[in-house]
GROMACS .gro file of N, CA and C in nm:
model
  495
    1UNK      N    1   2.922  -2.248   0.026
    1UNK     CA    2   2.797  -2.321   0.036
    1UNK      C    3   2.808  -2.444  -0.051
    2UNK      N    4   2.789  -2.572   0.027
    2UNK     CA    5   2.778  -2.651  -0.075
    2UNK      C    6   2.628  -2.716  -0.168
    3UNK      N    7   2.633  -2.809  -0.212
    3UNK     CA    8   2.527  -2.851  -0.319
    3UNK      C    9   2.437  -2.864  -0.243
    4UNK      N   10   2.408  -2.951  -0.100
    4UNK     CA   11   2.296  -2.989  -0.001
    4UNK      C   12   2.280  -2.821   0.047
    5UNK      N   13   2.379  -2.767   0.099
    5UNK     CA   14   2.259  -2.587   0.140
    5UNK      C   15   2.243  -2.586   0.032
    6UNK      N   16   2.324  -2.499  -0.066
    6UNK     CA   17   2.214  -2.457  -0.177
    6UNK      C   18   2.048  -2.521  -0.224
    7UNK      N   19   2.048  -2.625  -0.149
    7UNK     CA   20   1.943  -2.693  -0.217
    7UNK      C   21   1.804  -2.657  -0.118
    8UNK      N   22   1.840  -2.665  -0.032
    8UNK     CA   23   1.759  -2.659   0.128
    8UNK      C   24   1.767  -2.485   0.140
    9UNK      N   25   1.859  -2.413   0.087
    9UNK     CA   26   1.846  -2.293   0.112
    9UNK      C   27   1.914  -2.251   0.223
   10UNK      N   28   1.959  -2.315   0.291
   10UNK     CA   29   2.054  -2.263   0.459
   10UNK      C   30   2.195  -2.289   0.435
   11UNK      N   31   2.233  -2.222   0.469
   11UNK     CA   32   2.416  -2.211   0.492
   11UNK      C   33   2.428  -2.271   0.620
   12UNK      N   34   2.476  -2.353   0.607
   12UNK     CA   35   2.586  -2.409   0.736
   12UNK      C   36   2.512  -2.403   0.841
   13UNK      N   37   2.437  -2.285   0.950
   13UNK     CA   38   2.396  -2.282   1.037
   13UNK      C   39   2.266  -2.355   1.006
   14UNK      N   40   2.182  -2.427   1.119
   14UNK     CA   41   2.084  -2.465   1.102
   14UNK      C   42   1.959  -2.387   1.180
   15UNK      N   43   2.047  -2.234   1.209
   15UNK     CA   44   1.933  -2.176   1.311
   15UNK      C   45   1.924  -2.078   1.211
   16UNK      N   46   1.782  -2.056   1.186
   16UNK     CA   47   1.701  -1.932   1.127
   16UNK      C   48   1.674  -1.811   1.223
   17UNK      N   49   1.690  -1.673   1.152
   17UNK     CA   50   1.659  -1.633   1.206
   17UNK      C   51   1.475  -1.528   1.199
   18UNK      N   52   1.446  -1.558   1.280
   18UNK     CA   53   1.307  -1.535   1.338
   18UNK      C   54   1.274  -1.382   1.243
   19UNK      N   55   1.159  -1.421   1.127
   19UNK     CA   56   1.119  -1.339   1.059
   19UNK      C   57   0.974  -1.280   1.113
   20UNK      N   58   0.950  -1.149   1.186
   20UNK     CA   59   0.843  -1.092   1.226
   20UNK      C   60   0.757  -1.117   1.087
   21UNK      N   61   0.627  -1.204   1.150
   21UNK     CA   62   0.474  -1.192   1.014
   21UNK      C   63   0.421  -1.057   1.022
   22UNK      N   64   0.360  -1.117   0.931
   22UNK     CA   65   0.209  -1.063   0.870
   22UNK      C   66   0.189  -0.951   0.995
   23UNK      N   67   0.118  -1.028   1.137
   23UNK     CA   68   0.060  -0.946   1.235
   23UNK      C   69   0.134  -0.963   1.356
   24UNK      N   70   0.258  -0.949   1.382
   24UNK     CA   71   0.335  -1.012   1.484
   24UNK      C   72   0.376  -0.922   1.542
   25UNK      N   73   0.275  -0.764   1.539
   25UNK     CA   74   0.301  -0.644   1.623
   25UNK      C   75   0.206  -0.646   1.650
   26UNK      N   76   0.174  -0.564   1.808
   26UNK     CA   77   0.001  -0.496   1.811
   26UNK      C   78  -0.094  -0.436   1.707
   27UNK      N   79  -0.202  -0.469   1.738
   27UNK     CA   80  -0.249  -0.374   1.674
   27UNK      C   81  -0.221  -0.236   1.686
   28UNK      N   82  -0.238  -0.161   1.554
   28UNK     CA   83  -0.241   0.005   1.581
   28UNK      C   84  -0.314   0.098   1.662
   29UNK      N   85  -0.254   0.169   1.753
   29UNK     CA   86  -0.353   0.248   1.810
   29UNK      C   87  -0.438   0.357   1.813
   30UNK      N   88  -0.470   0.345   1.670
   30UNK     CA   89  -0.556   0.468   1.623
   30UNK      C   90  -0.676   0.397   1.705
   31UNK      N   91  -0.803   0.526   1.655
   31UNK     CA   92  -0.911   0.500   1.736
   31UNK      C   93  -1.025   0.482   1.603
   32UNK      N   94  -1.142   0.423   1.669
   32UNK     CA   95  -1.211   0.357   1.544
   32UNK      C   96  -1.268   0.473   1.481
   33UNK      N   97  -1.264   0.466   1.344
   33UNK     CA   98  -1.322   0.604   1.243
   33UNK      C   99  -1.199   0.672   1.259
   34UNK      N  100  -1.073   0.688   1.256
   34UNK     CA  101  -0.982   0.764   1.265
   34UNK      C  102  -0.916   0.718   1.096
   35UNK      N  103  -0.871   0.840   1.041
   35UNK     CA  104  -0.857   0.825   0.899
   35UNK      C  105  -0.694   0.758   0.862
   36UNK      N  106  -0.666   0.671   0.802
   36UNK     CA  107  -0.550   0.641   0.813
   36UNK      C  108  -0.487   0.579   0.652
   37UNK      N  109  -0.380   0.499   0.636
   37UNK     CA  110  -0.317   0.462   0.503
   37UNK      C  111  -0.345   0.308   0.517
   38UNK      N  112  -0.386   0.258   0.472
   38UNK     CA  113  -0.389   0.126   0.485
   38UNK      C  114  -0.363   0.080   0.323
   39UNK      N  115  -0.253  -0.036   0.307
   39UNK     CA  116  -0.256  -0.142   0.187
   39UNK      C  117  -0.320  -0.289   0.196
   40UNK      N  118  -0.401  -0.322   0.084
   40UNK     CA  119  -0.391  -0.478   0.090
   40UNK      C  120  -0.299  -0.531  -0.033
   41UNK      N  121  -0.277  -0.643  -0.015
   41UNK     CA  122  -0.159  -0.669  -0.153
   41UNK      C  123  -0.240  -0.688  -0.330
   42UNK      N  124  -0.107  -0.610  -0.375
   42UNK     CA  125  -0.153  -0.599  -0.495
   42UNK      C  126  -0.186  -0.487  -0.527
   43UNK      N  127  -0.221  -0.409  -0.452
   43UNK     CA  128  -0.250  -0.275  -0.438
   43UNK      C  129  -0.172  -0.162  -0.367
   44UNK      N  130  -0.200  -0.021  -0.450
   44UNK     CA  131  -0.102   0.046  -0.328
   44UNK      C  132  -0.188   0.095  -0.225
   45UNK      N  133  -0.126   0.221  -0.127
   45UNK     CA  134  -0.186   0.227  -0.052
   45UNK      C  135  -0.293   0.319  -0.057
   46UNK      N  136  -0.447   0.332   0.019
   46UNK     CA  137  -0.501   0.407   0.021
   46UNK      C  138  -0.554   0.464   0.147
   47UNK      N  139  -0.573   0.578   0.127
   47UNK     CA  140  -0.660   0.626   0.253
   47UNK      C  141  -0.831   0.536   0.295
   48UNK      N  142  -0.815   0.481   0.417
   48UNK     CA  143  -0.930   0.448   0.471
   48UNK      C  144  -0.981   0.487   0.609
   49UNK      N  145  -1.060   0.443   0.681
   49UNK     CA  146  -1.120   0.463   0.807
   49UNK      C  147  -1.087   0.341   0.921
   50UNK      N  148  -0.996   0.348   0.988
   50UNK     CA  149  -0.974   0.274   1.089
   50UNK      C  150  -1.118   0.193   1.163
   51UNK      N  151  -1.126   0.044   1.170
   51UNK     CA  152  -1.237   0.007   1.215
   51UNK      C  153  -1.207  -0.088   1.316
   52UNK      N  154  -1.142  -0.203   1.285
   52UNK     CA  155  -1.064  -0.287   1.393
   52UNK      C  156  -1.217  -0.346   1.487
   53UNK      N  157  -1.317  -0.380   1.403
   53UNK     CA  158  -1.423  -0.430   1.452
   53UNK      C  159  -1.404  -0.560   1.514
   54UNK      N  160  -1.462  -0.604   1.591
   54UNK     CA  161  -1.459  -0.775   1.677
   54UNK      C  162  -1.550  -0.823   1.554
   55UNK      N  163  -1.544  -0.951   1.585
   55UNK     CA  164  -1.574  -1.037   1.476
   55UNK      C  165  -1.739  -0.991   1.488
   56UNK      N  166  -1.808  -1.019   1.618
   56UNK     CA  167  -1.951  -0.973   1.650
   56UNK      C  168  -1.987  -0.854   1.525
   57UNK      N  169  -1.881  -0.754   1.585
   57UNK     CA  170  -1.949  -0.635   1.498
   57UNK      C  171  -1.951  -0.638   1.335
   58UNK      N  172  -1.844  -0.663   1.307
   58UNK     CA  173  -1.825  -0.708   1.162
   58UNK      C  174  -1.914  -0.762   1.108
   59UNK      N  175  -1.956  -0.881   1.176
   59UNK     CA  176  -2.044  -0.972   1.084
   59UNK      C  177  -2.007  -1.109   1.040
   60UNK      N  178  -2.065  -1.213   1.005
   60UNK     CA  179  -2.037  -1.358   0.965
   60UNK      C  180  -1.974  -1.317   0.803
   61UNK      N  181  -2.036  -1.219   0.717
   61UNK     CA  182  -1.978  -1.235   0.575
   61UNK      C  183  -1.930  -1.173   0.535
   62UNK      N  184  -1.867  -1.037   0.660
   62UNK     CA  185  -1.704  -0.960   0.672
   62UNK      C  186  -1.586  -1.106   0.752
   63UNK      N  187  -1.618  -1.148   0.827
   63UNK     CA  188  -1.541  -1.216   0.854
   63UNK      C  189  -1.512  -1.370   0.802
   64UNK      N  190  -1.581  -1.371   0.756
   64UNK     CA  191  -1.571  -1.508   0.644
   64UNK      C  192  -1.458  -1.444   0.510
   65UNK      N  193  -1.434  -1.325   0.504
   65UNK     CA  194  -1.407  -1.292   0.392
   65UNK      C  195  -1.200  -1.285   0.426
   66UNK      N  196  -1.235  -1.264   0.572
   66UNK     CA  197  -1.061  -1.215   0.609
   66UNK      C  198  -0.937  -1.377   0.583
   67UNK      N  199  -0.859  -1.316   0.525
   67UNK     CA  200  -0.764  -1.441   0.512
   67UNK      C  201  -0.661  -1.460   0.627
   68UNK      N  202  -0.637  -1.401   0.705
   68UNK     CA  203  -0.535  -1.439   0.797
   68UNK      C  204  -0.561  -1.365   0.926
   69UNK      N  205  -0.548  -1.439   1.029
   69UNK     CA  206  -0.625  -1.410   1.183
   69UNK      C  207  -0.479  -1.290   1.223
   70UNK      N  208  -0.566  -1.231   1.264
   70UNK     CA  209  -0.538  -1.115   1.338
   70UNK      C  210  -0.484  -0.980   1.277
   71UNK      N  211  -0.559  -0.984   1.131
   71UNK     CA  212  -0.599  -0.885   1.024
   71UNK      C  213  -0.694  -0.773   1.068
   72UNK      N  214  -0.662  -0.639   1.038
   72UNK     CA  215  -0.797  -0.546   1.113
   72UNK      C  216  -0.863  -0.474   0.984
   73UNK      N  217  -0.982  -0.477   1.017
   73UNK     CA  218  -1.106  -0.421   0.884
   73UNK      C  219  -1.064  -0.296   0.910
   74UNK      N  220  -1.055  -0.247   0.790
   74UNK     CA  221  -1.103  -0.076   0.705
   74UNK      C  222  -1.193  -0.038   0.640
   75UNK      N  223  -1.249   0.063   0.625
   75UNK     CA  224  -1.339   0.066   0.505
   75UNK      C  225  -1.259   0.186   0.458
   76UNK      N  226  -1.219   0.150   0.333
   76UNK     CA  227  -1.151   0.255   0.174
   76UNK      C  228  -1.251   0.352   0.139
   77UNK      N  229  -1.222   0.489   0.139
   77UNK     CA  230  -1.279   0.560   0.099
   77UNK      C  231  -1.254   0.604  -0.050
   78UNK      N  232  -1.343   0.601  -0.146
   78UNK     CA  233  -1.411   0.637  -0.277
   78UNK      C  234  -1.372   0.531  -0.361
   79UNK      N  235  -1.371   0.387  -0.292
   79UNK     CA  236  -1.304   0.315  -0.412
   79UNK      C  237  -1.464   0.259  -0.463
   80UNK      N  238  -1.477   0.127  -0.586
   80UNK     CA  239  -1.552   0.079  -0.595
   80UNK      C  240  -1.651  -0.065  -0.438
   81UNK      N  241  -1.795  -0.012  -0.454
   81UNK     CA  242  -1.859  -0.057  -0.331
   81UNK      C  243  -1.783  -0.232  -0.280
   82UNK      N  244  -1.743  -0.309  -0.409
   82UNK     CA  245  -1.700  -0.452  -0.374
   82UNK      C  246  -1.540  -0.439  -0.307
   83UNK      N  247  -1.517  -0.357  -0.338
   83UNK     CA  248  -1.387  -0.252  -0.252
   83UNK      C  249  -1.354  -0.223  -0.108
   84UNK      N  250  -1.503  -0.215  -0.106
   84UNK     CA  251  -1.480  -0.061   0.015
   84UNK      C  252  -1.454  -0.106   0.167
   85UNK      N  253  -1.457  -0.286   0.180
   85UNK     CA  254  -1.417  -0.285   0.337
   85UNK      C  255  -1.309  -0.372   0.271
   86UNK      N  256  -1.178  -0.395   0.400
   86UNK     CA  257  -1.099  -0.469   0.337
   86UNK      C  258  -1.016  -0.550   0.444
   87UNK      N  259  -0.953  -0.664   0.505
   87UNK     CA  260  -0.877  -0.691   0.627
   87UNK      C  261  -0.728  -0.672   0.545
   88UNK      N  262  -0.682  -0.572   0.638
   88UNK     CA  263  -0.516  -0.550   0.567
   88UNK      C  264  -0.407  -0.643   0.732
   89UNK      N  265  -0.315  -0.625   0.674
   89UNK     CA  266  -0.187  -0.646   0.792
   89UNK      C  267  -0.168  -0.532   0.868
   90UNK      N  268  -0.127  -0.550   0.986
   90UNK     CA  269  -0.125  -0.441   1.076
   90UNK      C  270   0.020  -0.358   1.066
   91UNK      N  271   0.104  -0.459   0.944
   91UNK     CA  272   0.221  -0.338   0.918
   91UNK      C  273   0.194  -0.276   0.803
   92UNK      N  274   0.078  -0.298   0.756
   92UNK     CA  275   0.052  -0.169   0.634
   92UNK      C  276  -0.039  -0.068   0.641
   93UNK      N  277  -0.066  -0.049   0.829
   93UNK     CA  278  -0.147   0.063   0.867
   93UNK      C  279  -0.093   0.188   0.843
   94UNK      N  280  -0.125   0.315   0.851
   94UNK     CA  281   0.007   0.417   0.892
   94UNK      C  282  -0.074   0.531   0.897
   95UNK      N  283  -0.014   0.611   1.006
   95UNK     CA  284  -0.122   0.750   1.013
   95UNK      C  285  -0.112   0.839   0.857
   96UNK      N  286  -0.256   0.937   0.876
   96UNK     CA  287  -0.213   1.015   0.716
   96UNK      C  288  -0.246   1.124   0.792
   97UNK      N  289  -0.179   1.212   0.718
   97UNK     CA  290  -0.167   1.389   0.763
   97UNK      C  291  -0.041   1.434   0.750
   98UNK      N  292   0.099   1.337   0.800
   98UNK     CA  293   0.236   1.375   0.777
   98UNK      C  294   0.208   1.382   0.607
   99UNK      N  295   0.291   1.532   0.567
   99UNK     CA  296   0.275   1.538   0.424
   99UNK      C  297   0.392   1.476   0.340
  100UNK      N  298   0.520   1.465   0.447
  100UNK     CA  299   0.595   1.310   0.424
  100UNK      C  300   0.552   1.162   0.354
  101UNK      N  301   0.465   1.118   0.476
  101UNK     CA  302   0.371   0.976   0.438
  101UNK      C  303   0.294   0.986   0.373
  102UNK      N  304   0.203   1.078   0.349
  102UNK     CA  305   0.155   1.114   0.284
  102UNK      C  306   0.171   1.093   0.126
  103UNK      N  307   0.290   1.187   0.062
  103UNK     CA  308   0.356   1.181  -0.041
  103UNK      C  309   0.397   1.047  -0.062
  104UNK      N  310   0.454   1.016  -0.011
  104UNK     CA  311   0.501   0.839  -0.052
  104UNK      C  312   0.385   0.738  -0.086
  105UNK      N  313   0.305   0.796  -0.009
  105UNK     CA  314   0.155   0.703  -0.009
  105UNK      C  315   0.124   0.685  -0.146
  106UNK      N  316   0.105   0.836  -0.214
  106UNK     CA  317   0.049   0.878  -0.267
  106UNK      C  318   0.166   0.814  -0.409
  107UNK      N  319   0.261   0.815  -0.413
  107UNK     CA  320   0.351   0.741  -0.510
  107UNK      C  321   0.341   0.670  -0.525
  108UNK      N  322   0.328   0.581  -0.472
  108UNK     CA  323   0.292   0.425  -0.474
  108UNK      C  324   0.200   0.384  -0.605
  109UNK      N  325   0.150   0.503  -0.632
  109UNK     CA  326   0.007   0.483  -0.718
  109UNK      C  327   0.068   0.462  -0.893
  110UNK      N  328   0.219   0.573  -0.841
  110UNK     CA  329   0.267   0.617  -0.971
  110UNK      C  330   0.408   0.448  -1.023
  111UNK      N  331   0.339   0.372  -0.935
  111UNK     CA  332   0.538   0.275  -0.973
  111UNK      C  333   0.462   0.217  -1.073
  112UNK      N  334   0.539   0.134  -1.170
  112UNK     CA  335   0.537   0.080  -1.272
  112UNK      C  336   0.419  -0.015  -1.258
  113UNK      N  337   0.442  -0.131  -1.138
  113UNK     CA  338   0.400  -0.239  -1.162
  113UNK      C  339   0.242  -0.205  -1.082
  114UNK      N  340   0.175  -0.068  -1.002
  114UNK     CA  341   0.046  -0.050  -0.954
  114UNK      C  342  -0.004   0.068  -1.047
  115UNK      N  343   0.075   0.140  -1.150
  115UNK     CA  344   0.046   0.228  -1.215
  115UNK      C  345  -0.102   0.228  -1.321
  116UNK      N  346  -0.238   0.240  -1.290
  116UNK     CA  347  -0.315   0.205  -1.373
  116UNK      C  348  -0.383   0.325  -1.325
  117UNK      N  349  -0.472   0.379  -1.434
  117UNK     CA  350  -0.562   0.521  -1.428
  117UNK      C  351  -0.666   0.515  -1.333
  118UNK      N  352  -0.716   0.405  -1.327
  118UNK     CA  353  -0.858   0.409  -1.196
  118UNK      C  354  -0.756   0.404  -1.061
  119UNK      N  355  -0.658   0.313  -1.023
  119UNK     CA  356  -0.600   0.358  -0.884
  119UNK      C  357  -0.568   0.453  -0.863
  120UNK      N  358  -0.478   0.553  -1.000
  120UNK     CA  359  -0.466   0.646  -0.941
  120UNK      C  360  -0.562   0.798  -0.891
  121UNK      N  361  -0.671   0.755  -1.035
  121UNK     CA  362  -0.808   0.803  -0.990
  121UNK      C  363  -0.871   0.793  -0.862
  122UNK      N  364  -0.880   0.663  -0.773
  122UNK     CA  365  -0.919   0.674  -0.644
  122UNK      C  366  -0.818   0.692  -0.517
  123UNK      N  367  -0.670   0.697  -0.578
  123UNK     CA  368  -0.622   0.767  -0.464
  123UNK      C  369  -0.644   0.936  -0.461
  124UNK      N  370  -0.644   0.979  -0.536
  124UNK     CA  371  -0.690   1.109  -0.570
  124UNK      C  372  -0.862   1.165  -0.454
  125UNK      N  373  -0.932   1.058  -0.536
  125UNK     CA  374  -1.056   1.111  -0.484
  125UNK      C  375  -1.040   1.054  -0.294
  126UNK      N  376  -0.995   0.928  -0.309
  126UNK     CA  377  -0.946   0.935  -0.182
  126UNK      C  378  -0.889   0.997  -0.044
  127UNK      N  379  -0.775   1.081  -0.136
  127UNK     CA  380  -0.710   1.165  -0.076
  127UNK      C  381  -0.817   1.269   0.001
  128UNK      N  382  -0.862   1.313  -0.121
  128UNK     CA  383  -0.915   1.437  -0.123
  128UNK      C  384  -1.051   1.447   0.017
  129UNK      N  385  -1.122   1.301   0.030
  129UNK     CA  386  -1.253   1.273   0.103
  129UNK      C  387  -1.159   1.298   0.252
  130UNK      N  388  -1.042   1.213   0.244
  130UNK     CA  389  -0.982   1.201   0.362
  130UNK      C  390  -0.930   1.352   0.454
  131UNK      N  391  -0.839   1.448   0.295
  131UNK     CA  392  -0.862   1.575   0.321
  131UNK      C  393  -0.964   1.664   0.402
  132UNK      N  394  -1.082   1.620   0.371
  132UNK     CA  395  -1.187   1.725   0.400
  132UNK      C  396  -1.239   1.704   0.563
  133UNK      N  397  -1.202   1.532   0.552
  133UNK     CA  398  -1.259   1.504   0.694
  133UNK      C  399  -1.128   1.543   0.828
  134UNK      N  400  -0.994   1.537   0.754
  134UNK     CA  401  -0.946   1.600   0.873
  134UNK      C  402  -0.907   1.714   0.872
  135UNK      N  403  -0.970   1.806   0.784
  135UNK     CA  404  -0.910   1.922   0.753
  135UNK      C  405  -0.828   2.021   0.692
  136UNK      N  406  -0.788   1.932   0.588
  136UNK     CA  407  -0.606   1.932   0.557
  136UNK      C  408  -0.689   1.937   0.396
  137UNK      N  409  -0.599   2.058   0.313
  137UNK     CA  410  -0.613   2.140   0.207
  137UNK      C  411  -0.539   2.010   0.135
  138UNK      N  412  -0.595   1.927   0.033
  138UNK     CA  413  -0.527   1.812  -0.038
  138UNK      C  414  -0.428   1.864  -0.156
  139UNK      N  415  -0.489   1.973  -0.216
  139UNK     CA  416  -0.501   1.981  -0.362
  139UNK      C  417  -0.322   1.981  -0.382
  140UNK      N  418  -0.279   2.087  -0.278
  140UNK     CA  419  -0.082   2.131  -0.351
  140UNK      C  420   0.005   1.968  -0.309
  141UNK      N  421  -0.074   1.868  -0.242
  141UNK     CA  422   0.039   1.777  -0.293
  141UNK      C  423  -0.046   1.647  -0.360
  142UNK      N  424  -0.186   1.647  -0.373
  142UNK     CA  425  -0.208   1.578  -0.512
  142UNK      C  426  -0.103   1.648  -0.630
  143UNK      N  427  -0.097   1.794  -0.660
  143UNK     CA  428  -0.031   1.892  -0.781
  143UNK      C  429   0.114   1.804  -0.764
  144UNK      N  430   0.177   1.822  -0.654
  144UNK     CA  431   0.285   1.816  -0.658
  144UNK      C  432   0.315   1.643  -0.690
  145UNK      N  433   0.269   1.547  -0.677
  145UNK     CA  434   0.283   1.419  -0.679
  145UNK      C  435   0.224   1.374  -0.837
  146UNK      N  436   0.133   1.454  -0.883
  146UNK     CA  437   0.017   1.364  -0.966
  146UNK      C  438   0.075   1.503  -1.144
  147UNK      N  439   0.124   1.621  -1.116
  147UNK     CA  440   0.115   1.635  -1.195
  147UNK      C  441   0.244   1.701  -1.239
  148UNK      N  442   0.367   1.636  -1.154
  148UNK     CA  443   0.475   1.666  -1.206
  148UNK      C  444   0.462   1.593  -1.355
  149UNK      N  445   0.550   1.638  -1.452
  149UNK     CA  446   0.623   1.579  -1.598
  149UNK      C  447   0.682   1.419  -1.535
  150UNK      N  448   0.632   1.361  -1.616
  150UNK     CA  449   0.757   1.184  -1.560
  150UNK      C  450   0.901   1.221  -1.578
  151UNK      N  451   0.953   1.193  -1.520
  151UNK     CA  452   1.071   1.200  -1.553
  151UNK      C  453   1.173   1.165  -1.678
  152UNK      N  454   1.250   1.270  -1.716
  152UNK     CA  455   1.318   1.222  -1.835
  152UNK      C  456   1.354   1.132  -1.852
  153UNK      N  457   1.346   0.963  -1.948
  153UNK     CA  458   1.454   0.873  -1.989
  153UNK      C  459   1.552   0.905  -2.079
  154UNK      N  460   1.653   0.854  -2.043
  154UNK     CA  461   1.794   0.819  -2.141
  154UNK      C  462   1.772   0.741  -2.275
  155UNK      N  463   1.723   0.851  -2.384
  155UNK     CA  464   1.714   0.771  -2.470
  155UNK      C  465   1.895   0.663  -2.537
  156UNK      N  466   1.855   0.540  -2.570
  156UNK     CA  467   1.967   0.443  -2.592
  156UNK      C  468   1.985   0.443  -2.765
  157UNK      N  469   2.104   0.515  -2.770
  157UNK     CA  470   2.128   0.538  -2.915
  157UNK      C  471   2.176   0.407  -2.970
  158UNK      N  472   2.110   0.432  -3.125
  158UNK     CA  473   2.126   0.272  -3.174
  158UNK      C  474   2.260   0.307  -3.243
  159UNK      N  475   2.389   0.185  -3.199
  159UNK     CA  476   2.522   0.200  -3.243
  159UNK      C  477   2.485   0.159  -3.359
  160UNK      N  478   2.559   0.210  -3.483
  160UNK     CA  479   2.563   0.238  -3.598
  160UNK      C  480   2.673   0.127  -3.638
  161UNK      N  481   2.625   0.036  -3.763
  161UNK     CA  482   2.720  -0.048  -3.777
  161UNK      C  483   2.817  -0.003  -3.860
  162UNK      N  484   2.976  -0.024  -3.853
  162UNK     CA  485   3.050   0.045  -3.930
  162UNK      C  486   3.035   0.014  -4.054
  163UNK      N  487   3.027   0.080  -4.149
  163UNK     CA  488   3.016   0.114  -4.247
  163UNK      C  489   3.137   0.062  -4.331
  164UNK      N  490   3.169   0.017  -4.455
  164UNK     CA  491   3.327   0.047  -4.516
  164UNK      C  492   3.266   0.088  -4.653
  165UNK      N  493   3.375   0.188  -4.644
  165UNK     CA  494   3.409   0.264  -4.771
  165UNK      C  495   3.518   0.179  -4.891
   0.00000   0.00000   0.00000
């Protein structure tokens, strides 16, 4: 690569290749009120309610609020009320019930950089609302996700400067 790509960012070829956006799949085909995983950024993911309202239904000051066209509304269950509807991307939908997706979902809460006590507090209560409405016993993999031990670190022994006798 020389000094002009490096600079521009392209190697040699001048053809890019075609990065799928934001919403550059269908929408999801859950059905409206159907309970699902949805993220917005910055956040991990939580359980919400599939809504995918037309602009009509939504409203002028739900849809004044969405940043990028062809975003679909949720409403988040147990977060705070300035919370609770949200326009996510349609690749951070995902069904919940697999106790697979589920679990991962539910990690998300635990990484370093989303790790704070109220998210993981409302994925919890989250979980749990979402639990009841489709049926599904929450509690053994909140246990299993929320109250394993962290994992051991390697503590880094401090090298000892040699000494002379």
């Amino acid at each position: 690569m020389d000094a002009d790509d490096a600079s521009t960012g392209e190697t040699g070829s001048t053809k890019k290749h075609a990065r799928l956006g934001r919403n550059d799949i269908p929408v999801p085909g859950f059905n409206k009120g159907e309970i699902v995983w949805a993220r917005v950024n910055k956040y991990p993911s939580h359980p919400a309610k599939f809504l995918n309202l037309s602009d009509e239904e939504a409203g002028p000051k739900l849809v004044a609020s969405r940043r990028y066209t062809g975003d679909v509304l949720v409403e988040f269950l147990k977060v705070p009320e300035i919370h609770r509807f949200g326009w996510v991307g349609r690749r951070t939908i995902c069904e919940m019930g697999d106790p697979q997706v589920d679990r991962q979902r539910l990690q998300e809460t635990l990484q370093k950089k989303m790790k704070k006590k109220e998210y993981i507090q409302e994925a919890k209560e989250g979980y749990r609302c979402a639990g009841s409405i489709l049926g599904l016993d929450p509690e053994p993999l909140l246990s299993e996700v929320f109250d394993q031990p962290p994992p051991e670190q390697k503590r880094k022994r401090k090298q000892s400067s040699s000494k002379k006798r």
